[in-house]
């Protein structure tokens, strides 16, 4: 299917211009983007998958569009991924082409067994996006173009998103939020896009001055914006401010409304399902609520015994979703794919939620303590623990997410050492081998970890100790 309909239909048309797509200090028209992508697509045709070092730049966007136009799965990798994370993704995805401006020029593709094409049950996925689980290395989610189209069209309907919008954000281009919504969304709608490079309050204010109408951010972006009232006031004329990827604190919602005059829209999703629930531009925007299922999506709550819970506004259950936006499971991991689905085919999100009689959804937490959301990035405790455990001198480690006013949760590593490992060394090791956003923000050196009778680390107890100690 043609996913990028807005790009194709508006390229070189009346609404196009040399700054239609702007990324930090680079700009390009939609016509030129399409021409460059199609030249690259001709070279990519027949490739198994193309891995791209996803920095915030036009090269990344050109490569993603080229892969989509050539029907070659695109594998975005964090621009700051260290060797362990990068090589895992290259090997696991089976990418046979790598596009990496700058520092990765010399990276060679790992030898891979010829396992045939990267496959998605009915054909090649458009994207393979890596996401962390509770344990192990990140898994590649197979995302078909139909799911992307359904998600983007459902959100367009919820938000009144059209070609007349001018989308602004500064989010990373290796996750769903920044890449699928933030780039492919603009290209499907055919609207102007300004990527600010970094999502700073000053950059969002400047983009508002250049006609930005629709702004995306994770809660950390919005809480930093409201801490800078002058920049926030620049967004007064915005048509919509959208928050997602982590819970938006009610206080930040209220400050945004006061400082900008715009009540934010909130939407909820996952890499595996894309965006499934959102508040509507023509509906109620209730602080603390992520709204209603978008077109094509159904949700339900089940309790620990698997019994479906009615939408009563008070009973908490595990949220399950099904519908047109769902991906096709994890690449090469039929075990994990089937564990993520119920017997009757619903995807188990792992988020705890409440649904009101009016259908409004409230996310109240996660079922696993081993998934941390830091600045909107999902980080698996097990992956960070494995990286830290490699260091000589580390004898035991437990990684937890501690509540944090700026980041939502901050990554804390609680470590037992033989006395010769400095906290900075631990932080730098994670930043350098995995990626910078997975680094612990704090290392607590202890003599022993609290364990239960079976020897399992008691993370909730550890979290209580750390939180009390820090307060
Ligand atoms: C610090 N730095 C280090 C370092 N310590 N570098 C190497 N080693 C160390 N030990 C440097 C970094 O390189 C960076 O440099 C700078 O410090 C700041 O990095 P940071 O501390 O990580 O940035 P921070 O300000 O904390 O970032 C906040 C943030 C970021 C909000 C900008 O968390 C962010 O972009 N979040 C978005 C996450 C997101 O898109 N999630 C969507 C997932 S999809 P420099 O030079 O770069 O400044 C999903 C589905 C859905 O969830 O629903 O959307
Ligand atoms: P990721 O795997 O990076 O796609 O992260 C998905 C997770 O982010 C979900 O399972 C939720 O825990 C969280 N999330 C996304 N959007 C929201 C939101 N609006 N409110 C609360 N949590 C959210």
XYZ file of C-alpha atoms and ligand atoms in Angstrom:
548
model
C 0.000 0.000 0.000
C 1.055 3.599 -0.421
C 1.597 4.846 3.090
C 2.957 8.299 2.294
C -0.051 9.554 0.349
C 0.229 13.155 1.569
C 3.885 13.381 0.602
C 3.197 12.125 -2.908
C 0.067 14.189 -3.521
C 1.501 17.473 -2.215
C 5.100 17.194 -3.528
C 5.912 20.264 -5.639
C 2.296 21.418 -5.234
C 1.043 24.819 -4.054
C 1.617 24.059 -0.335
C 5.160 22.775 -0.880
C 8.258 24.915 -0.446
C 11.945 24.769 0.403
C 11.241 24.644 4.153
C 8.272 22.221 4.113
C 10.356 19.660 6.028
C 12.787 21.257 8.477
C 15.101 19.359 10.798
C 17.182 21.592 13.066
C 19.210 23.699 10.607
C 18.422 21.591 7.505
C 15.358 22.056 5.266
C 13.950 20.492 2.121
C 10.776 20.622 0.049
C 8.490 17.594 -0.101
C 9.257 17.308 -3.819
C 12.991 17.184 -3.163
C 12.542 14.712 -0.288
C 10.593 12.405 -2.566
C 13.164 12.709 -5.362
C 16.103 11.983 -3.030
C 14.276 9.082 -1.410
C 13.356 7.558 -4.754
C 16.973 7.732 -5.945
C 18.048 5.865 -2.797
C 15.094 3.444 -3.083
C 16.415 2.333 -6.469
C 19.682 1.309 -4.772
C 17.895 -0.413 -1.891
C 15.566 -2.546 -3.975
C 16.115 -6.220 -3.217
C 17.812 -5.599 0.152
C 16.722 -7.762 3.069
C 16.440 -4.813 5.503
C 18.082 -1.419 5.840
C 19.392 -0.340 9.248
C 19.611 3.389 9.797
C 21.513 5.246 12.488
C 18.584 7.447 13.391
C 19.926 10.888 14.250
C 17.697 13.918 14.058
C 18.620 14.834 10.486
C 17.297 14.767 6.933
C 19.409 11.740 5.988
C 17.427 9.643 8.453
C 14.119 10.817 6.994
C 15.303 10.248 3.417
C 16.415 6.699 4.304
C 13.148 5.817 6.028
C 11.106 7.139 3.096
C 13.388 5.299 0.656
C 12.939 1.998 2.500
C 9.171 2.412 2.511
C 9.129 3.301 -1.200
C 11.357 0.292 -2.033
C 9.377 -2.125 0.157
C 12.522 -2.825 2.210
C 12.016 -3.059 6.003
C 13.645 -0.153 7.847
C 15.398 -0.797 11.177
C 15.986 2.457 13.081
C 18.818 2.339 15.640
C 19.476 4.994 18.304
C 22.180 7.339 17.025
C 24.039 6.966 20.313
C 23.699 3.192 20.589
C 26.889 1.656 21.882
C 28.443 -1.462 20.343
C 26.448 -3.997 22.392
C 23.047 -2.537 21.555
C 23.908 -1.675 17.958
C 25.426 -5.054 17.110
C 22.548 -6.912 18.726
C 20.056 -5.015 16.537
C 22.133 -5.440 13.388
C 22.501 -9.171 13.993
C 18.946 -9.790 15.168
C 17.304 -7.830 12.347
C 19.424 -9.377 9.632
C 19.820 -5.968 7.990
C 22.113 -6.224 4.985
C 22.429 -2.497 4.339
C 23.453 0.084 6.912
C 23.051 3.839 6.492
C 24.969 5.789 9.058
C 26.302 9.253 8.553
C 29.358 10.137 10.644
C 30.587 7.888 13.399
C 29.355 4.523 12.133
C 31.025 4.697 8.735
C 33.385 1.906 9.704
C 30.855 -0.368 11.374
C 30.665 -3.605 9.473
C 27.542 -5.700 9.386
C 27.785 -8.834 11.482
C 27.833 -12.046 9.517
C 24.307 -13.385 9.513
C 22.978 -16.751 8.613
C 20.842 -16.680 5.488
C 17.505 -16.992 7.193
C 15.488 -15.682 4.269
C 13.575 -12.423 4.135
C 12.629 -10.475 7.248
C 9.040 -11.522 7.413
C 5.763 -10.462 8.706
C 3.028 -13.058 8.129
C 1.597 -11.520 4.945
C 4.836 -9.906 3.665
C 7.695 -7.568 4.557
C 7.096 -5.197 7.497
C 7.569 -1.483 6.869
C 9.550 -1.030 10.090
C 11.294 -3.241 12.609
C 11.445 -1.197 15.824
C 13.378 -2.440 18.834
C 11.848 -2.221 22.284
C 12.993 -3.408 25.704
C 11.302 -6.110 27.741
C 11.710 -7.030 31.392
C 14.702 -9.243 30.655
C 17.094 -9.868 27.808
C 18.103 -7.717 24.872
C 15.528 -5.583 23.010
C 13.151 -7.373 20.632
C 12.298 -6.213 17.113
C 8.618 -5.442 16.603
C 7.332 -6.135 13.088
C 5.257 -3.133 12.045
C 3.372 -3.389 8.762
C 2.409 -0.340 6.722
C -1.291 -1.115 7.232
C -0.906 -0.711 11.005
C 0.933 2.595 10.559
C -1.752 3.868 8.186
C -4.553 2.803 10.558
C -2.838 4.483 13.515
C -2.132 7.730 11.664
C -5.621 7.920 10.169
C -7.242 7.125 13.512
C -5.227 9.884 15.196
C -6.010 12.315 12.371
C -9.679 11.663 13.005
C -9.309 12.115 16.791
C -7.223 15.263 16.504
C -8.609 16.888 13.325
C -5.081 16.587 11.860
C -4.968 17.790 8.226
C -2.579 19.013 5.546
C -3.126 22.545 6.904
C -1.320 21.700 10.128
C 2.314 22.482 10.829
C 3.673 19.741 13.081
C 6.461 20.600 15.523
C 8.484 18.293 17.777
C 12.066 17.441 18.674
C 11.752 13.779 19.612
C 14.190 10.989 18.746
C 13.660 9.366 15.345
C 14.270 5.790 16.523
C 10.967 5.292 18.352
C 7.294 5.279 17.453
C 6.539 8.719 18.867
C 9.133 10.722 16.936
C 9.350 8.585 13.799
C 5.918 7.079 13.165
C 3.741 9.909 14.487
C 6.256 12.699 14.168
C 7.589 12.038 10.653
C 5.398 9.502 8.863
C 2.321 11.262 10.277
C 3.332 14.541 8.646
C 4.182 12.754 5.395
C 0.878 10.849 5.309
C -1.126 14.020 5.998
C 1.043 16.138 3.700
C 1.481 18.795 6.389
C 4.550 20.910 7.163
C 7.030 19.465 9.656
C 9.537 21.211 11.882
C 11.799 18.912 13.871
C 13.579 21.137 16.377
C 16.658 18.927 16.816
C 16.203 18.816 20.593
C 12.807 19.218 22.290
C 13.708 22.326 24.302
C 11.235 24.985 25.424
C 13.110 27.666 23.462
C 13.036 25.599 20.251
C 9.292 24.899 20.591
C 8.647 28.617 21.206
C 10.684 29.565 18.124
C 8.789 27.034 15.979
C 5.480 28.431 17.245
C 6.628 31.784 15.910
C 7.139 30.196 12.487
C 3.552 28.911 12.295
C 3.633 25.648 14.265
C 0.082 24.501 14.967
C 0.379 20.941 16.322
C 3.041 20.104 18.920
C 4.118 16.668 20.180
C 6.049 15.910 23.365
C 6.674 13.373 26.069
C 5.681 14.554 29.589
C 9.278 15.605 30.386
C 9.174 17.973 27.407
C 5.927 19.514 28.667
C 7.097 19.795 32.275
C 10.259 21.564 31.103
C 8.126 23.875 28.936
C 5.873 24.925 31.815
C 8.962 25.611 33.918
C 9.763 28.303 31.313
C 6.590 30.433 31.218
C 7.931 32.788 28.526
C 8.484 29.930 26.072
C 5.175 28.352 27.072
C 3.319 31.594 26.330
C 4.652 31.470 22.761
C 2.456 28.384 22.188
C -0.748 30.336 22.893
C -1.894 30.194 19.267
C -1.321 26.437 18.911
C -4.210 24.332 17.625
C -3.214 21.276 19.682
C -0.540 20.132 22.130
C -0.268 16.351 22.371
C 1.383 14.380 25.169
C 2.217 10.695 25.158
C 4.709 7.868 25.850
C 4.395 8.239 29.643
C 1.911 9.592 32.190
C 1.381 13.363 32.042
C 1.204 14.630 35.639
C -2.058 16.449 36.344
C -0.087 19.485 37.573
C 1.696 19.738 34.207
C -1.628 19.383 32.357
C -3.066 22.253 34.403
C 0.016 24.476 33.971
C -0.020 23.908 30.227
C -3.657 24.907 30.072
C -2.998 28.031 32.148
C 0.169 29.166 30.365
C -0.802 28.361 26.762
C -4.600 28.522 26.896
C -4.612 25.036 25.324
C -5.666 21.918 27.253
C -3.352 19.139 26.052
C -4.560 16.065 24.210
C -3.242 12.821 25.690
C -2.761 9.577 23.867
C -1.540 6.156 24.892
C 0.253 3.447 22.957
C 3.134 1.036 22.674
C 5.677 0.094 20.049
C 3.883 -3.261 19.676
C 0.430 -1.748 19.138
C 1.155 1.773 17.950
C -1.214 4.366 19.402
C -4.513 2.860 20.489
C -6.249 5.344 22.805
C -6.512 9.138 22.716
C -8.531 12.096 23.867
C -10.322 13.883 21.049
C -9.973 17.470 19.921
C -13.792 17.680 19.881
C -14.228 15.795 23.179
C -13.410 16.120 26.839
C -9.746 16.535 27.768
C -9.692 15.225 31.297
C -6.421 15.541 33.261
C -5.052 12.079 34.039
C -7.097 10.430 31.294
C -5.825 9.141 27.948
C -9.272 9.100 26.352
C -11.055 6.649 24.095
C -9.945 3.900 21.684
C -9.186 5.385 18.268
C -11.058 4.190 15.186
C -10.320 0.522 14.489
C -9.216 -0.310 18.064
C -11.029 -2.141 20.881
C -9.906 -2.401 24.490
C -10.842 -4.436 27.537
C -9.641 -4.945 31.111
C -9.060 -8.323 32.731
C -8.291 -9.177 36.321
C -5.521 -11.507 37.519
C -7.808 -14.516 36.990
C -8.464 -13.548 33.377
C -12.014 -12.412 34.065
C -13.147 -9.426 31.966
C -13.892 -6.390 34.152
C -16.767 -4.052 33.358
C -16.051 -0.394 32.614
C -17.013 0.936 36.034
C -14.463 3.712 36.497
C -12.959 2.180 39.641
C -11.826 -1.414 39.123
C -8.214 -1.768 37.993
C -7.292 -4.458 35.478
C -4.656 -5.259 32.892
C -5.379 -3.441 29.659
C -5.698 -5.564 26.527
C -6.109 -4.193 23.011
C -6.904 -5.481 19.551
C -7.491 -3.896 16.173
C -5.983 -2.463 13.039
C -3.003 -0.657 14.601
C -1.337 -3.755 16.047
C 2.025 -4.959 14.820
C 2.765 -8.568 13.929
C 4.760 -9.626 16.955
C 8.486 -9.926 17.540
C 10.978 -10.805 14.832
C 12.253 -14.363 15.249
C 10.561 -14.723 18.665
C 7.390 -16.814 18.282
C 7.624 -17.609 22.020
C 7.503 -13.945 23.028
C 4.877 -13.180 20.402
C 2.507 -15.842 21.652
C 3.162 -14.866 25.299
C 2.078 -11.311 24.431
C -1.342 -12.457 23.194
C -4.349 -13.973 24.940
C -5.858 -17.212 23.666
C -8.558 -15.168 21.960
C -6.089 -12.873 20.219
C -5.906 -9.689 22.334
C -2.527 -8.033 22.971
C -1.633 -7.871 26.683
C -0.181 -4.396 27.257
C 1.193 -4.997 30.766
C -0.309 -1.657 31.796
C -2.865 -1.432 34.577
C -5.836 0.758 33.774
C -9.323 1.803 34.734
C -12.052 2.422 32.146
C -15.023 4.629 32.990
C -18.639 4.032 32.047
C -18.103 6.790 29.474
C -15.226 4.771 27.960
C -12.486 7.141 29.165
C -9.246 5.285 29.986
C -6.914 6.045 32.871
C -3.502 4.339 32.998
C -2.639 3.702 36.645
C 0.654 1.817 36.464
C 2.512 -1.151 35.078
C 2.265 -4.753 36.136
C 6.070 -5.213 36.010
C 8.548 -3.391 38.199
C 11.217 -4.261 35.600
C 9.976 -1.849 32.945
C 11.157 1.701 33.552
C 9.900 4.783 31.668
C 12.625 7.423 31.876
C 11.900 10.643 29.975
C 9.439 8.613 27.874
C 12.083 6.037 26.939
C 11.220 2.450 27.856
C 14.168 0.742 29.520
C 14.206 -2.884 30.642
C 15.837 -3.355 34.046
C 17.251 -6.726 32.961
C 19.149 -5.254 30.015
C 20.836 -2.623 32.191
C 21.558 -5.163 34.937
C 23.259 -7.458 32.413
C 25.458 -4.600 31.172
C 26.493 -3.611 34.704
C 27.115 -7.220 35.737
C 29.800 -7.478 33.008
C 32.015 -5.012 34.881
C 34.852 -6.574 36.826
C 34.323 -5.970 40.537
C 30.515 -5.940 40.384
C 29.107 -8.829 42.372
C 25.367 -8.063 42.408
C 23.119 -5.482 40.801
C 19.447 -4.526 40.775
C 18.051 -1.749 38.563
C 14.860 0.067 39.504
C 12.865 3.092 38.380
C 12.529 5.753 41.073
C 9.882 8.474 40.870
C 11.386 11.637 39.376
C 9.733 15.038 38.874
C 11.580 15.697 35.601
C 11.869 12.275 33.972
C 8.797 10.517 35.412
C 11.038 7.697 36.521
C 14.804 7.791 36.776
C 17.007 4.734 36.444
C 18.719 3.796 39.701
C 21.314 1.007 39.880
C 21.781 -0.568 43.283
C 25.124 -2.342 43.179
C 27.228 -4.566 45.395
C 30.898 -4.347 44.461
C 34.221 -5.613 45.742
C 34.960 -1.983 46.601
C 36.891 -1.033 43.485
C 34.154 0.139 41.081
C 33.249 3.833 41.024
C 29.669 4.950 40.352
C 30.785 7.065 37.370
C 32.400 4.029 35.783
C 29.094 2.138 36.015
C 27.129 5.018 34.468
C 29.611 5.508 31.639
C 29.738 1.791 30.899
C 25.956 1.610 30.362
C 25.928 4.868 28.343
C 28.786 3.594 26.178
C 27.713 0.015 25.519
C 23.900 0.310 25.427
C 22.855 3.906 24.829
C 23.040 7.167 26.696
C 19.381 7.281 27.752
C 19.684 3.823 29.374
C 22.363 5.000 31.792
C 21.549 5.016 35.510
C 21.062 8.544 36.726
C 22.096 7.388 40.162
C 24.196 4.515 41.517
C 23.716 3.376 45.102
C 26.482 1.153 46.457
C 25.231 -1.282 49.116
C 26.577 -4.250 51.049
C 23.757 -6.573 50.053
C 20.447 -6.616 48.195
C 17.179 -7.418 49.991
C 16.085 -10.900 48.928
C 13.087 -13.045 49.758
C 13.230 -16.626 51.027
C 13.644 -17.869 47.444
C 16.631 -15.593 46.902
C 14.772 -13.212 44.540
C 15.657 -9.521 44.860
C 12.764 -7.623 46.441
C 12.635 -4.644 44.120
C 9.580 -3.006 45.652
C 11.328 -3.062 49.052
C 14.485 -1.697 47.436
C 12.481 1.077 45.803
C 10.915 1.938 49.164
C 14.361 2.113 50.799
C 15.851 4.231 47.999
C 12.880 6.591 47.878
C 12.845 7.090 51.651
C 16.589 7.629 51.693
C 16.385 10.215 48.889
C 13.526 12.188 50.507
C 25.115 12.643 29.834
N 25.408 12.583 28.543
C 26.250 11.552 28.394
C 26.451 10.957 29.664
N 25.746 11.671 30.524
N 26.845 11.056 27.325
C 27.656 9.971 27.474
N 27.882 9.382 28.668
C 27.316 9.843 29.777
N 27.581 9.239 30.931
C 24.899 13.524 27.503
C 24.088 13.003 26.398
O 24.875 12.502 25.352
C 23.323 14.238 25.918
O 24.142 15.002 25.057
C 23.125 14.971 27.197
O 23.995 14.395 28.155
C 21.711 14.911 27.728
O 21.266 13.599 27.640
P 20.067 13.155 28.512
O 20.404 13.461 29.901
O 19.715 11.773 28.206
O 18.907 14.092 28.042
P 17.699 14.542 28.840
O 17.727 16.018 28.920
O 17.554 13.815 30.121
O 16.527 14.079 27.882
C 15.217 14.355 28.180
C 14.398 14.129 26.905
C 14.656 12.701 26.445
C 12.944 14.344 27.237
C 14.831 15.116 25.847
O 14.414 11.831 27.525
C 13.837 12.322 25.236
O 14.139 12.676 24.100
N 12.754 11.558 25.459
C 11.856 11.071 24.386
C 11.679 9.584 24.471
C 10.740 9.090 23.397
O 10.656 9.580 22.297
N 9.986 8.023 23.722
C 8.994 7.470 22.830
C 9.014 5.934 22.916
S 7.712 5.318 21.853
P 23.574 15.926 23.893
O 24.790 16.382 23.182
O 22.678 15.041 23.089
O 22.849 17.026 24.599
C 6.436 5.054 22.940
C 5.094 4.760 22.371
C 4.288 5.974 22.632
O 6.574 5.225 24.099
O 3.246 5.884 23.294
O 4.720 7.035 22.199
P 7.177 1.798 24.372
O 7.379 0.368 24.504
O 8.395 2.643 24.411
O 6.407 1.942 23.164
O 6.340 2.248 25.617
C 5.021 1.863 25.808
C 4.596 2.161 27.222
O 4.598 3.565 27.472
C 3.196 1.734 27.556
O 3.111 0.353 27.826
C 2.884 2.607 28.752
O 3.422 2.041 29.923
C 3.623 3.888 28.441
N 2.747 4.945 27.912
C 2.610 5.348 26.638
N 1.747 6.384 26.553
C 1.311 6.634 27.816
C 0.403 7.579 28.409
N -0.202 8.504 27.681
N 0.203 7.511 29.737
C 0.818 6.580 30.499
N 1.700 5.685 30.003
C 1.942 5.702 28.681
